[in-house]
Amino acid sequence: MKFIGNTLLAAAAASALMGTAYANEFEPALRELAEQKIMQIASDPAIIAAIQARNADTGGMAEDAIIALDKQWRAEVGGASTPTISPVLGGPVADMLRAVRDESEGLFTEIFVMDMVGLNVAASDTTSDYWQGDEAKWQQTYKAGAGAVHISEVELDESTQSYQSQISVVISDPSSGTPIGAATFGVNVEFLE
């Protein structure tokens, strides 16, 4: 796999230089990772409780209010004052996500959890935006229903300087099976076995 992976990474690099995303030849390995590890992590009771608590606040939020929060988040990225970002990066769930990222020894580049409207609930790292609800990572998981998995193309991630794919999974209430949110894991494809 290492030789094949290096060959595919070279193709991905060439494709990235031409400004296009690379078709995801790693999808079978990524899907296996989603089913055998990521879904288990995402179903942690602390993550579920954090999403449920956030859904109580944001569940009925209008799209214009969500967009306003997203604009506020984007304005805070890289700034000294981060009142919108700090709660998402602080607390026990964000700490847990950072620990999972760190313990993966480079496999996971970032992890974030979203609520029922697509807003970040907790994150290992600052994301470029707060609202994921207008993106495939949320639309093709939460909106698709229980058990849904979305795997993105392999792209050069500017923030991590690695070729990564994002695996997104729906998170459901364990008692009812109803989707309550989603999680996204950035995966450095160089570390796939």
CSV table of C-alpha atoms in Angstrom, one decimal:
chain,number,residue,atom,x,y,z
A,1,MET,CA,0.0,0.0,0.0
A,2,LYS,CA,2.9,2.4,0.7
A,3,PHE,CA,4.2,2.3,-2.9
A,4,ILE,CA,0.7,2.6,-4.3
A,5,GLY,CA,0.0,5.4,-1.7
A,6,ASN,CA,3.1,7.3,-2.8
A,7,THR,CA,2.2,6.9,-6.4
A,8,LEU,CA,-1.3,8.2,-5.8
A,9,LEU,CA,0.1,11.1,-3.7
A,10,ALA,CA,2.4,12.1,-6.6
A,11,ALA,CA,-0.7,12.1,-8.8
A,12,ALA,CA,-2.6,14.1,-6.2
A,13,ALA,CA,0.3,16.6,-6.0
A,14,ALA,CA,0.3,17.1,-9.8
A,15,SER,CA,-3.4,17.5,-9.8
A,16,ALA,CA,-3.2,20.0,-7.0
A,17,LEU,CA,-0.6,22.1,-8.9
A,18,MET,CA,-3.1,22.3,-11.7
A,19,GLY,CA,-5.7,23.6,-9.3
A,20,THR,CA,-8.0,20.6,-9.3
A,21,ALA,CA,-9.1,18.1,-6.7
A,22,TYR,CA,-7.8,14.6,-7.0
A,23,ALA,CA,-10.4,11.8,-7.4
A,24,ASN,CA,-10.4,9.8,-4.2
A,25,GLU,CA,-8.6,6.5,-4.9
A,26,PHE,CA,-8.4,6.1,-1.1
A,27,GLU,CA,-12.1,5.8,-0.7
A,28,PRO,CA,-12.2,2.1,0.2
A,29,ALA,CA,-9.6,2.5,3.0
A,30,LEU,CA,-11.4,5.7,4.1
A,31,ARG,CA,-14.8,4.0,4.2
A,32,GLU,CA,-13.3,1.2,6.3
A,33,LEU,CA,-11.8,3.7,8.7
A,34,ALA,CA,-15.2,5.4,9.0
A,35,GLU,CA,-16.9,2.2,9.8
A,36,GLN,CA,-14.3,0.7,12.1
A,37,LYS,CA,-13.1,3.7,14.0
A,38,ILE,CA,-14.7,7.1,13.3
A,39,MET,CA,-18.3,6.1,13.9
A,40,GLN,CA,-17.3,4.7,17.3
A,41,ILE,CA,-15.5,7.9,18.3
A,42,ALA,CA,-18.4,10.0,17.1
A,43,SER,CA,-20.9,8.1,19.1
A,44,ASP,CA,-19.2,8.9,22.4
A,45,PRO,CA,-21.8,9.9,25.1
A,46,ALA,CA,-20.0,13.2,25.7
A,47,ILE,CA,-20.3,14.2,22.1
A,48,ILE,CA,-23.9,13.2,21.9
A,49,ALA,CA,-24.7,15.2,25.1
A,50,ALA,CA,-22.9,18.3,23.7
A,51,ILE,CA,-24.8,18.1,20.4
A,52,GLN,CA,-28.1,17.6,22.2
A,53,ALA,CA,-27.4,20.6,24.5
A,54,ARG,CA,-26.5,22.8,21.5
A,55,ASN,CA,-29.6,21.6,19.5
A,56,ALA,CA,-31.8,22.9,22.3
A,57,ASP,CA,-30.3,26.4,21.6
A,58,THR,CA,-30.0,26.4,17.8
A,59,GLY,CA,-32.7,24.0,16.6
A,60,GLY,CA,-35.1,26.7,15.7
A,61,MET,CA,-32.6,29.3,14.6
A,62,ALA,CA,-33.4,31.1,11.4
A,63,GLU,CA,-30.9,30.9,8.5
A,64,ASP,CA,-30.2,34.7,8.6
A,65,ALA,CA,-29.1,34.4,12.2
A,66,ILE,CA,-26.9,31.4,11.3
A,67,ILE,CA,-25.3,33.4,8.5
A,68,ALA,CA,-24.6,36.3,10.9
A,69,LEU,CA,-22.9,34.0,13.3
A,70,ASP,CA,-20.9,32.5,10.5
A,71,LYS,CA,-19.7,36.0,9.4
A,72,GLN,CA,-18.8,36.8,13.0
A,73,TRP,CA,-16.7,33.5,13.2
A,74,ARG,CA,-14.9,34.3,9.9
A,75,ALA,CA,-14.1,37.8,11.2
A,76,GLU,CA,-12.6,36.3,14.4
A,77,VAL,CA,-10.3,33.7,12.7
A,78,GLY,CA,-6.7,34.7,13.4
A,79,GLY,CA,-7.8,37.6,15.6
A,80,ALA,CA,-7.0,38.2,19.3
A,81,SER,CA,-10.6,38.4,20.4
A,82,THR,CA,-12.6,35.2,19.6
A,83,PRO,CA,-15.8,35.1,21.6
A,84,THR,CA,-17.6,33.0,18.9
A,85,ILE,CA,-14.7,30.6,18.3
A,86,SER,CA,-13.5,30.1,21.9
A,87,PRO,CA,-16.5,28.1,23.2
A,88,VAL,CA,-16.1,25.7,20.3
A,89,LEU,CA,-12.4,25.1,21.0
A,90,GLY,CA,-12.8,25.0,24.8
A,91,GLY,CA,-14.4,22.5,27.1
A,92,PRO,CA,-14.1,18.8,27.6
A,93,VAL,CA,-15.4,17.7,24.2
A,94,ALA,CA,-13.0,19.9,22.3
A,95,ASP,CA,-10.2,18.5,24.6
A,96,MET,CA,-11.3,15.0,23.8
A,97,LEU,CA,-11.2,15.7,20.0
A,98,ARG,CA,-7.7,17.1,20.3
A,99,ALA,CA,-6.6,14.0,22.3
A,100,VAL,CA,-8.1,11.8,19.6
A,101,ARG,CA,-6.3,13.8,16.9
A,102,ASP,CA,-3.0,13.7,18.8
A,103,GLU,CA,-3.2,10.0,19.6
A,104,SER,CA,-3.7,9.3,15.9
A,105,GLU,CA,-0.1,10.2,15.3
A,106,GLY,CA,-0.8,12.2,12.2
A,107,LEU,CA,-3.7,10.3,10.7
A,108,PHE,CA,-6.4,12.8,11.9
A,109,THR,CA,-5.5,16.4,11.0
A,110,GLU,CA,-8.7,17.9,12.5
A,111,ILE,CA,-12.0,16.8,14.0
A,112,PHE,CA,-15.1,18.8,14.5
A,113,VAL,CA,-18.7,18.1,15.5
A,114,MET,CA,-21.8,19.9,14.2
A,115,ASP,CA,-25.3,20.3,15.4
A,116,MET,CA,-28.7,19.9,13.7
A,117,VAL,CA,-28.4,23.2,11.7
A,118,GLY,CA,-24.7,22.6,10.8
A,119,LEU,CA,-23.0,24.9,13.3
A,120,ASN,CA,-19.8,23.7,15.0
A,121,VAL,CA,-20.4,22.4,18.5
A,122,ALA,CA,-16.8,21.4,19.3
A,123,ALA,CA,-13.5,21.3,17.3
A,124,SER,CA,-10.0,20.2,17.7
A,125,ASP,CA,-8.8,23.2,15.7
A,126,THR,CA,-10.2,26.4,14.3
A,127,THR,CA,-12.2,25.8,11.2
A,128,SER,CA,-12.4,28.5,8.4
A,129,ASP,CA,-16.1,28.9,9.0
A,130,TYR,CA,-18.7,28.2,11.7
A,131,TRP,CA,-21.6,27.0,9.6
A,132,GLN,CA,-21.1,23.7,7.7
A,133,GLY,CA,-24.8,23.4,6.9
A,134,ASP,CA,-24.2,24.7,3.4
A,135,GLU,CA,-21.6,22.1,2.7
A,136,ALA,CA,-21.6,18.4,1.6
A,137,LYS,CA,-20.0,17.3,4.9
A,138,TRP,CA,-23.3,18.2,6.7
A,139,GLN,CA,-25.8,18.0,3.9
A,140,GLN,CA,-24.8,14.4,2.8
A,141,THR,CA,-24.7,13.1,6.4
A,142,TYR,CA,-27.2,14.8,8.7
A,143,LYS,CA,-29.7,15.4,6.0
A,144,ALA,CA,-29.2,12.0,4.5
A,145,GLY,CA,-30.2,10.2,7.7
A,146,ALA,CA,-28.8,7.6,10.2
A,147,GLY,CA,-25.7,5.7,9.1
A,148,ALA,CA,-24.8,8.2,6.3
A,149,VAL,CA,-21.1,8.7,5.5
A,150,HIS,CA,-19.6,11.3,3.2
A,151,ILE,CA,-16.0,11.0,1.9
A,152,SER,CA,-14.5,14.0,0.2
A,153,GLU,CA,-12.0,14.1,-2.6
A,154,VAL,CA,-8.3,14.2,-1.7
A,155,GLU,CA,-7.0,17.8,-1.6
A,156,LEU,CA,-4.1,19.7,-0.4
A,157,ASP,CA,-5.2,21.2,2.9
A,158,GLU,CA,-3.6,24.6,3.3
A,159,SER,CA,-3.8,24.7,7.1
A,160,THR,CA,-2.1,21.4,7.6
A,161,GLN,CA,0.0,21.3,4.4
A,162,SER,CA,-1.0,17.6,3.9
A,163,TYR,CA,-3.1,15.7,1.3
A,164,GLN,CA,-6.3,14.9,3.1
A,165,SER,CA,-9.8,13.7,2.6
A,166,GLN,CA,-12.6,14.5,5.0
A,167,ILE,CA,-14.7,11.7,6.4
A,168,SER,CA,-18.1,12.9,7.7
A,169,VAL,CA,-20.5,10.8,9.5
A,170,VAL,CA,-24.0,11.4,10.9
A,171,ILE,CA,-24.4,11.3,14.7
A,172,SER,CA,-27.7,9.8,15.9
A,173,ASP,CA,-29.5,9.8,19.3
A,174,PRO,CA,-28.7,6.3,20.6
A,175,SER,CA,-32.2,5.8,22.1
A,176,SER,CA,-34.3,6.9,19.1
A,177,GLY,CA,-31.9,6.5,16.2
A,178,THR,CA,-32.8,10.0,15.1
A,179,PRO,CA,-29.9,12.1,13.5
A,180,ILE,CA,-28.9,14.9,15.9
A,181,GLY,CA,-25.7,16.2,14.1
A,182,ALA,CA,-22.6,15.2,12.3
A,183,ALA,CA,-18.8,14.9,12.7
A,184,THR,CA,-16.0,15.5,10.3
A,185,PHE,CA,-12.5,14.0,10.5
A,186,GLY,CA,-9.7,15.3,8.3
A,187,VAL,CA,-7.6,12.3,7.4
A,188,ASN,CA,-4.0,12.6,6.1
A,189,VAL,CA,-4.1,9.9,3.4
A,190,GLU,CA,-0.3,9.4,3.7
A,191,PHE,CA,-1.0,7.7,7.0
A,192,LEU,CA,-3.6,5.2,5.8
A,193,GLU,CA,-2.5,1.6,6.2
